[in-house]
Amino acid sequence: GDLLVVNKPKGMVVHPAPGHYSGTLVNALMYHCGDSLSGINGVIRPGIVHRIDRDTSGLLIVAKNDTAHNILAEQIKVHSFTREYMAVVQGVIKEDGTVDAPIGRHKTDRKKMCVTTENSREAVTHYFVEQTYRNNTLVRLRLETGRTHQIRVHFASMGAPLAGDTMYGAPENEIGHHLLHCAECDFIHPASGEEIRLSAPPPQDFLDFCRSFIPADVLAKIFNYA
């Protein structure tokens, strides 16, 4: 095989790091796949072509060999591998737009990222407003780049942090973490050359939160489930 598709649950760390050496997605992949994962990122991140944060749920594509890994990484670089996310932000966003603002590590809090021109990399997020109610907006997002915490930082910089994202200025919510889900991935299969479109509905608590301000039939349409 060339690739694996994982619908990652929220709360699961993707690769081992200080404080999280077990119970990660990589540990699970190693257990299930043994040595049949690409070795490009070494033993810490075998097969991991793109990442999502611990508390972000959704689609993750994993390469099972180096050739597939290289092809997918190149697609990400030239933007032919597209990822679409759904997020609930704290605040009212009235119209679609794009955030084009470079991101680098925070000067004093090394766990955080921020919009900065110092030691930063280009970051571009396109967003589309799905539904606004009181002080929440459900947005669909398309990434051009995949910087660490990109979506979270870009919305915080607009004064509309992701709902529940206390690290970037939102008040705590009953779910206890930010509301962000990778809902769709489109790419060219590295072996067959065919176009692949994958989608995954958000987890139950994400949907429950949305139901508090979006009618059920509208929500079903937005997320493409009946």
mmCIF file with all atom_site columns, N, CA, C and O in Angstrom, residues 6 8 12-18 25-26 29 41 44-63 69 73 76 81 83 85 105 113 121 143 145-152 178 180-182 185:
data_model
loop_
_atom_site.group_PDB
_atom_site.id
_atom_site.type_symbol
_atom_site.label_atom_id
_atom_site.label_alt_id
_atom_site.label_comp_id
_atom_site.label_asym_id
_atom_site.label_entity_id
_atom_site.label_seq_id
_atom_site.pdbx_PDB_ins_code
_atom_site.Cartn_x
_atom_site.Cartn_y
_atom_site.Cartn_z
_atom_site.occupancy
_atom_site.B_iso_or_equiv
_atom_site.pdbx_formal_charge
_atom_site.auth_seq_id
_atom_site.auth_comp_id
_atom_site.auth_asym_id
_atom_site.auth_atom_id
_atom_site.pdbx_PDB_model_num
ATOM 1   N N  . VAL A 1 6   ? -6.275  8.450  8.366  1.00 0.00 ? 6   VAL A N  1
ATOM 2   C CA . VAL A 1 6   ? -6.686  8.376  9.768  1.00 0.00 ? 6   VAL A CA 1
ATOM 3   C C  . VAL A 1 6   ? -7.670  9.509  10.048 1.00 0.00 ? 6   VAL A C  1
ATOM 4   O O  . VAL A 1 6   ? -7.449  10.645 9.627  1.00 0.00 ? 6   VAL A O  1
ATOM 5   N N  . LYS A 1 8   ? -8.384  11.317 12.983 1.00 0.00 ? 8   LYS A N  1
ATOM 6   C CA . LYS A 1 8   ? -7.800  11.429 14.324 1.00 0.00 ? 8   LYS A CA 1
ATOM 7   C C  . LYS A 1 8   ? -8.803  11.986 15.330 1.00 0.00 ? 8   LYS A C  1
ATOM 8   O O  . LYS A 1 8   ? -9.417  13.014 15.088 1.00 0.00 ? 8   LYS A O  1
ATOM 9   N N  . MET A 1 12  ? -5.635  13.397 20.899 1.00 0.00 ? 12  MET A N  1
ATOM 10  C CA . MET A 1 12  ? -4.541  12.467 20.592 1.00 0.00 ? 12  MET A CA 1
ATOM 11  C C  . MET A 1 12  ? -3.370  13.226 19.982 1.00 0.00 ? 12  MET A C  1
ATOM 12  O O  . MET A 1 12  ? -3.527  13.970 19.020 1.00 0.00 ? 12  MET A O  1
ATOM 13  N N  . VAL A 1 13  ? -2.190  13.034 20.571 1.00 0.00 ? 13  VAL A N  1
ATOM 14  C CA . VAL A 1 13  ? -0.977  13.672 20.063 1.00 0.00 ? 13  VAL A CA 1
ATOM 15  C C  . VAL A 1 13  ? -0.524  12.896 18.830 1.00 0.00 ? 13  VAL A C  1
ATOM 16  O O  . VAL A 1 13  ? -0.602  11.668 18.797 1.00 0.00 ? 13  VAL A O  1
ATOM 17  N N  . VAL A 1 14  ? -0.046  13.603 17.796 1.00 0.00 ? 14  VAL A N  1
ATOM 18  C CA . VAL A 1 14  ? 0.350   12.921 16.560 1.00 0.00 ? 14  VAL A CA 1
ATOM 19  C C  . VAL A 1 14  ? 1.681   12.196 16.717 1.00 0.00 ? 14  VAL A C  1
ATOM 20  O O  . VAL A 1 14  ? 1.808   11.022 16.397 1.00 0.00 ? 14  VAL A O  1
ATOM 21  N N  . HIS A 1 15  ? 2.716   12.894 17.202 1.00 0.00 ? 15  HIS A N  1
ATOM 22  C CA . HIS A 1 15  ? 4.020   12.221 17.309 1.00 0.00 ? 15  HIS A CA 1
ATOM 23  C C  . HIS A 1 15  ? 4.643   12.425 18.681 1.00 0.00 ? 15  HIS A C  1
ATOM 24  O O  . HIS A 1 15  ? 4.368   13.417 19.361 1.00 0.00 ? 15  HIS A O  1
ATOM 25  N N  . PRO A 1 16  ? 5.485   11.471 19.125 1.00 0.00 ? 16  PRO A N  1
ATOM 26  C CA . PRO A 1 16  ? 6.088   11.575 20.453 1.00 0.00 ? 16  PRO A CA 1
ATOM 27  C C  . PRO A 1 16  ? 6.879   12.867 20.629 1.00 0.00 ? 16  PRO A C  1
ATOM 28  O O  . PRO A 1 16  ? 7.535   13.337 19.703 1.00 0.00 ? 16  PRO A O  1
ATOM 29  N N  . ALA A 1 17  ? 6.782   13.437 21.823 1.00 0.00 ? 17  ALA A N  1
ATOM 30  C CA . ALA A 1 17  ? 7.494   14.678 22.164 1.00 0.00 ? 17  ALA A CA 1
ATOM 31  C C  . ALA A 1 17  ? 7.599   14.696 23.685 1.00 0.00 ? 17  ALA A C  1
ATOM 32  O O  . ALA A 1 17  ? 6.938   13.914 24.356 1.00 0.00 ? 17  ALA A O  1
ATOM 33  N N  . PRO A 1 18  ? 8.423   15.585 24.243 1.00 0.00 ? 18  PRO A N  1
ATOM 34  C CA . PRO A 1 18  ? 8.533   15.630 25.711 1.00 0.00 ? 18  PRO A CA 1
ATOM 35  C C  . PRO A 1 18  ? 7.150   15.695 26.362 1.00 0.00 ? 18  PRO A C  1
ATOM 36  O O  . PRO A 1 18  ? 6.323   16.513 25.989 1.00 0.00 ? 18  PRO A O  1
ATOM 37  N N  . LEU A 1 25  ? -0.430  8.986  18.043 1.00 0.00 ? 25  LEU A N  1
ATOM 38  C CA . LEU A 1 25  ? -0.848  8.390  16.778 1.00 0.00 ? 25  LEU A CA 1
ATOM 39  C C  . LEU A 1 25  ? 0.300   7.581  16.161 1.00 0.00 ? 25  LEU A C  1
ATOM 40  O O  . LEU A 1 25  ? 0.093   6.494  15.630 1.00 0.00 ? 25  LEU A O  1
ATOM 41  N N  . VAL A 1 26  ? 1.509   8.113  16.257 1.00 0.00 ? 26  VAL A N  1
ATOM 42  C CA . VAL A 1 26  ? 2.662   7.399  15.708 1.00 0.00 ? 26  VAL A CA 1
ATOM 43  C C  . VAL A 1 26  ? 2.850   6.047  16.406 1.00 0.00 ? 26  VAL A C  1
ATOM 44  O O  . VAL A 1 26  ? 3.110   5.033  15.762 1.00 0.00 ? 26  VAL A O  1
ATOM 45  N N  . LEU A 1 29  ? 0.344   3.749  14.912 1.00 0.00 ? 29  LEU A N  1
ATOM 46  C CA . LEU A 1 29  ? 0.716   3.380  13.542 1.00 0.00 ? 29  LEU A CA 1
ATOM 47  C C  . LEU A 1 29  ? 1.834   2.342  13.528 1.00 0.00 ? 29  LEU A C  1
ATOM 48  O O  . LEU A 1 29  ? 1.809   1.383  12.759 1.00 0.00 ? 29  LEU A O  1
ATOM 49  N N  . ASN A 1 41  ? 10.709  11.151 7.772  1.00 0.00 ? 41  ASN A N  1
ATOM 50  C CA . ASN A 1 41  ? 10.833  12.007 8.952  1.00 0.00 ? 41  ASN A CA 1
ATOM 51  C C  . ASN A 1 41  ? 11.469  11.283 10.129 1.00 0.00 ? 41  ASN A C  1
ATOM 52  O O  . ASN A 1 41  ? 11.386  11.732 11.265 1.00 0.00 ? 41  ASN A O  1
ATOM 53  N N  . ILE A 1 44  ? 10.692  9.357  14.756 1.00 0.00 ? 44  ILE A N  1
ATOM 54  C CA . ILE A 1 44  ? 9.739   10.131 15.558 1.00 0.00 ? 44  ILE A CA 1
ATOM 55  C C  . ILE A 1 44  ? 8.441   10.373 14.786 1.00 0.00 ? 44  ILE A C  1
ATOM 56  O O  . ILE A 1 44  ? 7.363   10.372 15.342 1.00 0.00 ? 44  ILE A O  1
ATOM 57  N N  . ARG A 1 45  ? 8.542   10.590 13.488 1.00 0.00 ? 45  ARG A N  1
ATOM 58  C CA . ARG A 1 45  ? 7.342   10.910 12.708 1.00 0.00 ? 45  ARG A CA 1
ATOM 59  C C  . ARG A 1 45  ? 7.243   10.047 11.455 1.00 0.00 ? 45  ARG A C  1
ATOM 60  O O  . ARG A 1 45  ? 7.135   10.584 10.346 1.00 0.00 ? 45  ARG A O  1
ATOM 61  N N  . PRO A 1 46  ? 7.285   8.735  11.563 1.00 0.00 ? 46  PRO A N  1
ATOM 62  C CA . PRO A 1 46  ? 7.253   7.921  10.349 1.00 0.00 ? 46  PRO A CA 1
ATOM 63  C C  . PRO A 1 46  ? 5.950   8.131  9.584  1.00 0.00 ? 46  PRO A C  1
ATOM 64  O O  . PRO A 1 46  ? 4.873   8.068  10.160 1.00 0.00 ? 46  PRO A O  1
ATOM 65  N N  . GLY A 1 47  ? 6.083   8.412  8.283  1.00 0.00 ? 47  GLY A N  1
ATOM 66  C CA . GLY A 1 47  ? 4.901   8.515  7.442  1.00 0.00 ? 47  GLY A CA 1
ATOM 67  C C  . GLY A 1 47  ? 4.090   9.789  7.574  1.00 0.00 ? 47  GLY A C  1
ATOM 68  O O  . GLY A 1 47  ? 3.167   10.025 6.809  1.00 0.00 ? 47  GLY A O  1
ATOM 69  N N  . ILE A 1 48  ? 4.424   10.634 8.554  1.00 0.00 ? 48  ILE A N  1
ATOM 70  C CA . ILE A 1 48  ? 3.580   11.813 8.792  1.00 0.00 ? 48  ILE A CA 1
ATOM 71  C C  . ILE A 1 48  ? 3.917   12.906 7.769  1.00 0.00 ? 48  ILE A C  1
ATOM 72  O O  . ILE A 1 48  ? 4.982   13.501 7.801  1.00 0.00 ? 48  ILE A O  1
ATOM 73  N N  . VAL A 1 49  ? 2.974   13.141 6.867  1.00 0.00 ? 49  VAL A N  1
ATOM 74  C CA . VAL A 1 49  ? 3.193   14.107 5.779  1.00 0.00 ? 49  VAL A CA 1
ATOM 75  C C  . VAL A 1 49  ? 2.747   15.510 6.213  1.00 0.00 ? 49  VAL A C  1
ATOM 76  O O  . VAL A 1 49  ? 3.355   16.504 5.863  1.00 0.00 ? 49  VAL A O  1
ATOM 77  N N  . HIS A 1 50  ? 1.664   15.577 6.971  1.00 0.00 ? 50  HIS A N  1
ATOM 78  C CA . HIS A 1 50  ? 1.194   16.864 7.504  1.00 0.00 ? 50  HIS A CA 1
ATOM 79  C C  . HIS A 1 50  ? 0.664   16.594 8.904  1.00 0.00 ? 50  HIS A C  1
ATOM 80  O O  . HIS A 1 50  ? 0.322   15.468 9.238  1.00 0.00 ? 50  HIS A O  1
ATOM 81  N N  . ARG A 1 51  ? 0.614   17.646 9.734  1.00 0.00 ? 51  ARG A N  1
ATOM 82  C CA . ARG A 1 51  ? 0.258   17.433 11.147 1.00 0.00 ? 51  ARG A CA 1
ATOM 83  C C  . ARG A 1 51  ? -0.997  18.195 11.533 1.00 0.00 ? 51  ARG A C  1
ATOM 84  O O  . ARG A 1 51  ? -1.336  19.181 10.891 1.00 0.00 ? 51  ARG A O  1
ATOM 85  N N  . ILE A 1 52  ? -1.631  17.711 12.595 1.00 0.00 ? 52  ILE A N  1
ATOM 86  C CA . ILE A 1 52  ? -2.682  18.518 13.223 1.00 0.00 ? 52  ILE A CA 1
ATOM 87  C C  . ILE A 1 52  ? -2.465  18.489 14.731 1.00 0.00 ? 52  ILE A C  1
ATOM 88  O O  . ILE A 1 52  ? -1.914  17.535 15.266 1.00 0.00 ? 52  ILE A O  1
ATOM 89  N N  . ASP A 1 53  ? -2.864  19.561 15.400 1.00 0.00 ? 53  ASP A N  1
ATOM 90  C CA . ASP A 1 53  ? -2.658  19.689 16.849 1.00 0.00 ? 53  ASP A CA 1
ATOM 91  C C  . ASP A 1 53  ? -3.359  18.585 17.628 1.00 0.00 ? 53  ASP A C  1
ATOM 92  O O  . ASP A 1 53  ? -4.324  17.996 17.145 1.00 0.00 ? 53  ASP A O  1
ATOM 93  N N  . ARG A 1 54  ? -2.917  18.415 18.856 1.00 0.00 ? 54  ARG A N  1
ATOM 94  C CA . ARG A 1 54  ? -3.497  17.384 19.725 1.00 0.00 ? 54  ARG A CA 1
ATOM 95  C C  . ARG A 1 54  ? -5.018  17.513 19.828 1.00 0.00 ? 54  ARG A C  1
ATOM 96  O O  . ARG A 1 54  ? -5.742  16.534 19.715 1.00 0.00 ? 54  ARG A O  1
ATOM 97  N N  . ASP A 1 55  ? -5.512  18.732 20.052 1.00 0.00 ? 55  ASP A N  1
ATOM 98  C CA . ASP A 1 55  ? -6.951  18.899 20.270 1.00 0.00 ? 55  ASP A CA 1
ATOM 99  C C  . ASP A 1 55  ? -7.734  19.201 18.994 1.00 0.00 ? 55  ASP A C  1
ATOM 100 O O  . ASP A 1 55  ? -8.917  19.533 19.046 1.00 0.00 ? 55  ASP A O  1
ATOM 101 N N  . THR A 1 56  ? -7.074  19.087 17.847 1.00 0.00 ? 56  THR A N  1
ATOM 102 C CA . THR A 1 56  ? -7.763  19.197 16.564 1.00 0.00 ? 56  THR A CA 1
ATOM 103 C C  . THR A 1 56  ? -8.100  17.782 16.111 1.00 0.00 ? 56  THR A C  1
ATOM 104 O O  . THR A 1 56  ? -7.281  16.884 16.232 1.00 0.00 ? 56  THR A O  1
ATOM 105 N N  . SER A 1 57  ? -9.315  17.599 15.626 1.00 0.00 ? 57  SER A N  1
ATOM 106 C CA . SER A 1 57  ? -9.719  16.278 15.144 1.00 0.00 ? 57  SER A CA 1
ATOM 107 C C  . SER A 1 57  ? -9.681  16.272 13.619 1.00 0.00 ? 57  SER A C  1
ATOM 108 O O  . SER A 1 57  ? -9.541  17.306 12.985 1.00 0.00 ? 57  SER A O  1
ATOM 109 N N  . GLY A 1 58  ? -9.828  15.069 13.049 1.00 0.00 ? 58  GLY A N  1
ATOM 110 C CA . GLY A 1 58  ? -10.022 14.998 11.609 1.00 0.00 ? 58  GLY A CA 1
ATOM 111 C C  . GLY A 1 58  ? -8.966  14.259 10.819 1.00 0.00 ? 58  GLY A C  1
ATOM 112 O O  . GLY A 1 58  ? -8.172  13.491 11.366 1.00 0.00 ? 58  GLY A O  1
ATOM 113 N N  . LEU A 1 59  ? -8.974  14.518 9.520  1.00 0.00 ? 59  LEU A N  1
ATOM 114 C CA . LEU A 1 59  ? -8.222  13.714 8.564  1.00 0.00 ? 59  LEU A CA 1
ATOM 115 C C  . LEU A 1 59  ? -6.723  13.961 8.581  1.00 0.00 ? 59  LEU A C  1
ATOM 116 O O  . LEU A 1 59  ? -6.258  15.098 8.606  1.00 0.00 ? 59  LEU A O  1
ATOM 117 N N  . LEU A 1 60  ? -6.000  12.863 8.548  1.00 0.00 ? 60  LEU A N  1
ATOM 118 C CA . LEU A 1 60  ? -4.542  12.905 8.480  1.00 0.00 ? 60  LEU A CA 1
ATOM 119 C C  . LEU A 1 60  ? -4.120  11.824 7.491  1.00 0.00 ? 60  LEU A C  1
ATOM 120 O O  . LEU A 1 60  ? -4.557  10.683 7.606  1.00 0.00 ? 60  LEU A O  1
ATOM 121 N N  . ILE A 1 61  ? -3.319  12.197 6.514  1.00 0.00 ? 61  ILE A N  1
ATOM 122 C CA . ILE A 1 61  ? -2.853  11.226 5.514  1.00 0.00 ? 61  ILE A CA 1
ATOM 123 C C  . ILE A 1 61  ? -1.452  10.776 5.913  1.00 0.00 ? 61  ILE A C  1
ATOM 124 O O  . ILE A 1 61  ? -0.586  11.604 6.197  1.00 0.00 ? 61  ILE A O  1
ATOM 125 N N  . VAL A 1 62  ? -1.241  9.474  5.925  1.00 0.00 ? 62  VAL A N  1
ATOM 126 C CA . VAL A 1 62  ? 0.038   8.898  6.348  1.00 0.00 ? 62  VAL A CA 1
ATOM 127 C C  . VAL A 1 62  ? 0.648   8.124  5.183  1.00 0.00 ? 62  VAL A C  1
ATOM 128 O O  . VAL A 1 62  ? -0.026  7.288  4.570  1.00 0.00 ? 62  VAL A O  1
ATOM 129 N N  . ALA A 1 63  ? 1.911   8.416  4.864  1.00 0.00 ? 63  ALA A N  1
ATOM 130 C CA . ALA A 1 63  ? 2.579   7.749  3.734  1.00 0.00 ? 63  ALA A CA 1
ATOM 131 C C  . ALA A 1 63  ? 3.204   6.431  4.186  1.00 0.00 ? 63  ALA A C  1
ATOM 132 O O  . ALA A 1 63  ? 3.875   6.381  5.211  1.00 0.00 ? 63  ALA A O  1
ATOM 133 N N  . HIS A 1 69  ? 5.545   9.437  0.131  1.00 0.00 ? 69  HIS A N  1
ATOM 134 C CA . HIS A 1 69  ? 5.778   10.573 1.025  1.00 0.00 ? 69  HIS A CA 1
ATOM 135 C C  . HIS A 1 69  ? 6.304   11.778 0.235  1.00 0.00 ? 69  HIS A C  1
ATOM 136 O O  . HIS A 1 69  ? 5.810   12.903 0.385  1.00 0.00 ? 69  HIS A O  1
ATOM 137 N N  . ALA A 1 73  ? 4.334   15.257 -0.222 1.00 0.00 ? 73  ALA A N  1
ATOM 138 C CA . ALA A 1 73  ? 4.982   16.465 0.322  1.00 0.00 ? 73  ALA A CA 1
ATOM 139 C C  . ALA A 1 73  ? 5.119   17.529 -0.767 1.00 0.00 ? 73  ALA A C  1
ATOM 140 O O  . ALA A 1 73  ? 4.925   18.730 -0.515 1.00 0.00 ? 73  ALA A O  1
ATOM 141 N N  . ILE A 1 76  ? 1.789   19.202 -1.345 1.00 0.00 ? 76  ILE A N  1
ATOM 142 C CA . ILE A 1 76  ? 1.510   20.195 -0.298 1.00 0.00 ? 76  ILE A CA 1
ATOM 143 C C  . ILE A 1 76  ? 2.257   21.486 -0.612 1.00 0.00 ? 76  ILE A C  1
ATOM 144 O O  . ILE A 1 76  ? 1.726   22.585 -0.501 1.00 0.00 ? 76  ILE A O  1
ATOM 145 N N  . PHE A 1 81  ? -2.376  19.679 -2.917 1.00 0.00 ? 81  PHE A N  1
ATOM 146 C CA . PHE A 1 81  ? -2.935  18.878 -1.824 1.00 0.00 ? 81  PHE A CA 1
ATOM 147 C C  . PHE A 1 81  ? -3.679  19.885 -0.951 1.00 0.00 ? 81  PHE A C  1
ATOM 148 O O  . PHE A 1 81  ? -3.062  20.728 -0.324 1.00 0.00 ? 81  PHE A O  1
ATOM 149 N N  . ARG A 1 83  ? -6.407  21.045 2.093  1.00 0.00 ? 83  ARG A N  1
ATOM 150 C CA . ARG A 1 83  ? -7.045  20.638 3.335  1.00 0.00 ? 83  ARG A CA 1
ATOM 151 C C  . ARG A 1 83  ? -8.092  21.663 3.709  1.00 0.00 ? 83  ARG A C  1
ATOM 152 O O  . ARG A 1 83  ? -7.825  22.858 3.675  1.00 0.00 ? 83  ARG A O  1
ATOM 153 N N  . TYR A 1 85  ? -10.812 22.804 6.655  1.00 0.00 ? 85  TYR A N  1
ATOM 154 C CA . TYR A 1 85  ? -11.132 22.670 8.073  1.00 0.00 ? 85  TYR A CA 1
ATOM 155 C C  . TYR A 1 85  ? -12.464 23.346 8.379  1.00 0.00 ? 85  TYR A C  1
ATOM 156 O O  . TYR A 1 85  ? -12.882 24.251 7.651  1.00 0.00 ? 85  TYR A O  1
ATOM 157 N N  . ARG A 1 105 ? 7.577   31.944 16.219 1.00 0.00 ? 105 ARG A N  1
ATOM 158 C CA . ARG A 1 105 ? 7.404   31.570 17.627 1.00 0.00 ? 105 ARG A CA 1
ATOM 159 C C  . ARG A 1 105 ? 7.297   32.818 18.508 1.00 0.00 ? 105 ARG A C  1
ATOM 160 O O  . ARG A 1 105 ? 7.932   33.819 18.260 1.00 0.00 ? 105 ARG A O  1
ATOM 161 N N  . MET A 1 113 ? 2.680   30.428 19.200 1.00 0.00 ? 113 MET A N  1
ATOM 162 C CA . MET A 1 113 ? 3.109   31.072 17.965 1.00 0.00 ? 113 MET A CA 1
ATOM 163 C C  . MET A 1 113 ? 2.419   32.431 17.904 1.00 0.00 ? 113 MET A C  1
ATOM 164 O O  . MET A 1 113 ? 1.468   32.691 18.656 1.00 0.00 ? 113 MET A O  1
ATOM 165 N N  . ARG A 1 121 ? 7.577   32.656 9.001  1.00 0.00 ? 121 ARG A N  1
ATOM 166 C CA . ARG A 1 121 ? 7.365   32.086 7.671  1.00 0.00 ? 121 ARG A CA 1
ATOM 167 C C  . ARG A 1 121 ? 6.005   32.520 7.159  1.00 0.00 ? 121 ARG A C  1
ATOM 168 O O  . ARG A 1 121 ? 5.069   32.733 7.940  1.00 0.00 ? 121 ARG A O  1
ATOM 169 N N  . LEU A 1 143 ? -6.388  25.997 3.792  1.00 0.00 ? 143 LEU A N  1
ATOM 170 C CA . LEU A 1 143 ? -5.011  26.413 4.070  1.00 0.00 ? 143 LEU A CA 1
ATOM 171 C C  . LEU A 1 143 ? -4.162  26.411 2.810  1.00 0.00 ? 143 LEU A C  1
ATOM 172 O O  . LEU A 1 143 ? -4.225  25.476 2.026  1.00 0.00 ? 143 LEU A O  1
ATOM 173 N N  . THR A 1 145 ? -0.822  27.259 3.437  1.00 0.00 ? 145 THR A N  1
ATOM 174 C CA . THR A 1 145 ? 0.414   26.850 4.113  1.00 0.00 ? 145 THR A CA 1
ATOM 175 C C  . THR A 1 145 ? -0.003  26.087 5.366  1.00 0.00 ? 145 THR A C  1
ATOM 176 O O  . THR A 1 145 ? -1.156  26.169 5.772  1.00 0.00 ? 145 THR A O  1
ATOM 177 N N  . GLY A 1 146 ? 0.920   25.380 5.964  1.00 0.00 ? 146 GLY A N  1
ATOM 178 C CA . GLY A 1 146 ? 0.554   24.597 7.142  1.00 0.00 ? 146 GLY A CA 1
ATOM 179 C C  . GLY A 1 146 ? 1.467   24.876 8.317  1.00 0.00 ? 146 GLY A C  1
ATOM 180 O O  . GLY A 1 146 ? 2.166   24.002 8.804  1.00 0.00 ? 146 GLY A O  1
ATOM 181 N N  . ARG A 1 147 ? 1.478   26.107 8.778  1.00 0.00 ? 147 ARG A N  1
ATOM 182 C CA . ARG A 1 147 ? 2.335   26.468 9.913  1.00 0.00 ? 147 ARG A CA 1
ATOM 183 C C  . ARG A 1 147 ? 1.743   25.954 11.228 1.00 0.00 ? 147 ARG A C  1
ATOM 184 O O  . ARG A 1 147 ? 0.529   25.792 11.340 1.00 0.00 ? 147 ARG A O  1
ATOM 185 N N  . THR A 1 148 ? 2.600   25.790 12.213 1.00 0.00 ? 148 THR A N  1
ATOM 186 C CA . THR A 1 148 ? 2.140   25.376 13.542 1.00 0.00 ? 148 THR A CA 1
ATOM 187 C C  . THR A 1 148 ? 1.108   26.374 14.070 1.00 0.00 ? 148 THR A C  1
ATOM 188 O O  . THR A 1 148 ? 1.349   27.586 14.040 1.00 0.00 ? 148 THR A O  1
ATOM 189 N N  . HIS A 1 149 ? -0.047  25.872 14.513 1.00 0.00 ? 149 HIS A N  1
ATOM 190 C CA . HIS A 1 149 ? -1.124  26.683 15.107 1.00 0.00 ? 149 HIS A CA 1
ATOM 191 C C  . HIS A 1 149 ? -1.650  27.753 14.141 1.00 0.00 ? 149 HIS A C  1
ATOM 192 O O  . HIS A 1 149 ? -2.244  28.750 14.587 1.00 0.00 ? 149 HIS A O  1
ATOM 193 N N  . GLN A 1 150 ? -1.441  27.566 12.841 1.00 0.00 ? 150 GLN A N  1
ATOM 194 C CA . GLN A 1 150 ? -1.757  28.640 11.885 1.00 0.00 ? 150 GLN A CA 1
ATOM 195 C C  . GLN A 1 150 ? -3.177  29.202 12.016 1.00 0.00 ? 150 GLN A C  1
ATOM 196 O O  . GLN A 1 150 ? -3.368  30.416 12.139 1.00 0.00 ? 150 GLN A O  1
ATOM 197 N N  . ILE A 1 151 ? -4.175  28.317 11.985 1.00 0.00 ? 151 ILE A N  1
ATOM 198 C CA . ILE A 1 151 ? -5.571  28.778 12.032 1.00 0.00 ? 151 ILE A CA 1
ATOM 199 C C  . ILE A 1 151 ? -5.844  29.490 13.355 1.00 0.00 ? 151 ILE A C  1
ATOM 200 O O  . ILE A 1 151 ? -6.446  30.561 13.400 1.00 0.00 ? 151 ILE A O  1
ATOM 201 N N  . ARG A 1 152 ? -5.341  28.897 14.432 1.00 0.00 ? 152 ARG A N  1
ATOM 202 C CA . ARG A 1 152 ? -5.584  29.452 15.766 1.00 0.00 ? 152 ARG A CA 1
ATOM 203 C C  . ARG A 1 152 ? -4.971  30.854 15.892 1.00 0.00 ? 152 ARG A C  1
ATOM 204 O O  . ARG A 1 152 ? -5.607  31.784 16.409 1.00 0.00 ? 152 ARG A O  1
ATOM 205 N N  . HIS A 1 178 ? -10.159 23.942 21.949 1.00 0.00 ? 178 HIS A N  1
ATOM 206 C CA . HIS A 1 178 ? -10.607 24.684 20.765 1.00 0.00 ? 178 HIS A CA 1
ATOM 207 C C  . HIS A 1 178 ? -11.425 23.798 19.818 1.00 0.00 ? 178 HIS A C  1
ATOM 208 O O  . HIS A 1 178 ? -11.267 22.583 19.807 1.00 0.00 ? 178 HIS A O  1
ATOM 209 N N  . LEU A 1 180 ? -11.854 22.807 16.298 1.00 0.00 ? 180 LEU A N  1
ATOM 210 C CA . LEU A 1 180 ? -11.233 22.797 14.967 1.00 0.00 ? 180 LEU A CA 1
ATOM 211 C C  . LEU A 1 180 ? -11.184 21.362 14.470 1.00 0.00 ? 180 LEU A C  1
ATOM 212 O O  . LEU A 1 180 ? -10.761 20.454 15.188 1.00 0.00 ? 180 LEU A O  1
ATOM 213 N N  . HIS A 1 181 ? -11.629 21.168 13.217 1.00 0.00 ? 181 HIS A N  1
ATOM 214 C CA . HIS A 1 181 ? -11.727 19.812 12.659 1.00 0.00 ? 181 HIS A CA 1
ATOM 215 C C  . HIS A 1 181 ? -11.291 19.829 11.205 1.00 0.00 ? 181 HIS A C  1
ATOM 216 O O  . HIS A 1 181 ? -11.747 20.663 10.424 1.00 0.00 ? 181 HIS A O  1
ATOM 217 N N  . CYS A 1 182 ? -10.385 18.916 10.845 1.00 0.00 ? 182 CYS A N  1
ATOM 218 C CA . CYS A 1 182 ? -9.974  18.791 9.436  1.00 0.00 ? 182 CYS A CA 1
ATOM 219 C C  . CYS A 1 182 ? -11.005 17.922 8.726  1.00 0.00 ? 182 CYS A C  1
ATOM 220 O O  . CYS A 1 182 ? -11.042 16.700 8.910  1.00 0.00 ? 182 CYS A O  1
ATOM 221 N N  . CYS A 1 185 ? -9.801  16.405 2.691  1.00 0.00 ? 185 CYS A N  1
ATOM 222 C CA . CYS A 1 185 ? -8.478  16.425 2.051  1.00 0.00 ? 185 CYS A CA 1
ATOM 223 C C  . CYS A 1 185 ? -8.645  16.037 0.589  1.00 0.00 ? 185 CYS A C  1
ATOM 224 O O  . CYS A 1 185 ? -9.303  15.030 0.286  1.00 0.00 ? 185 CYS A O  1
#
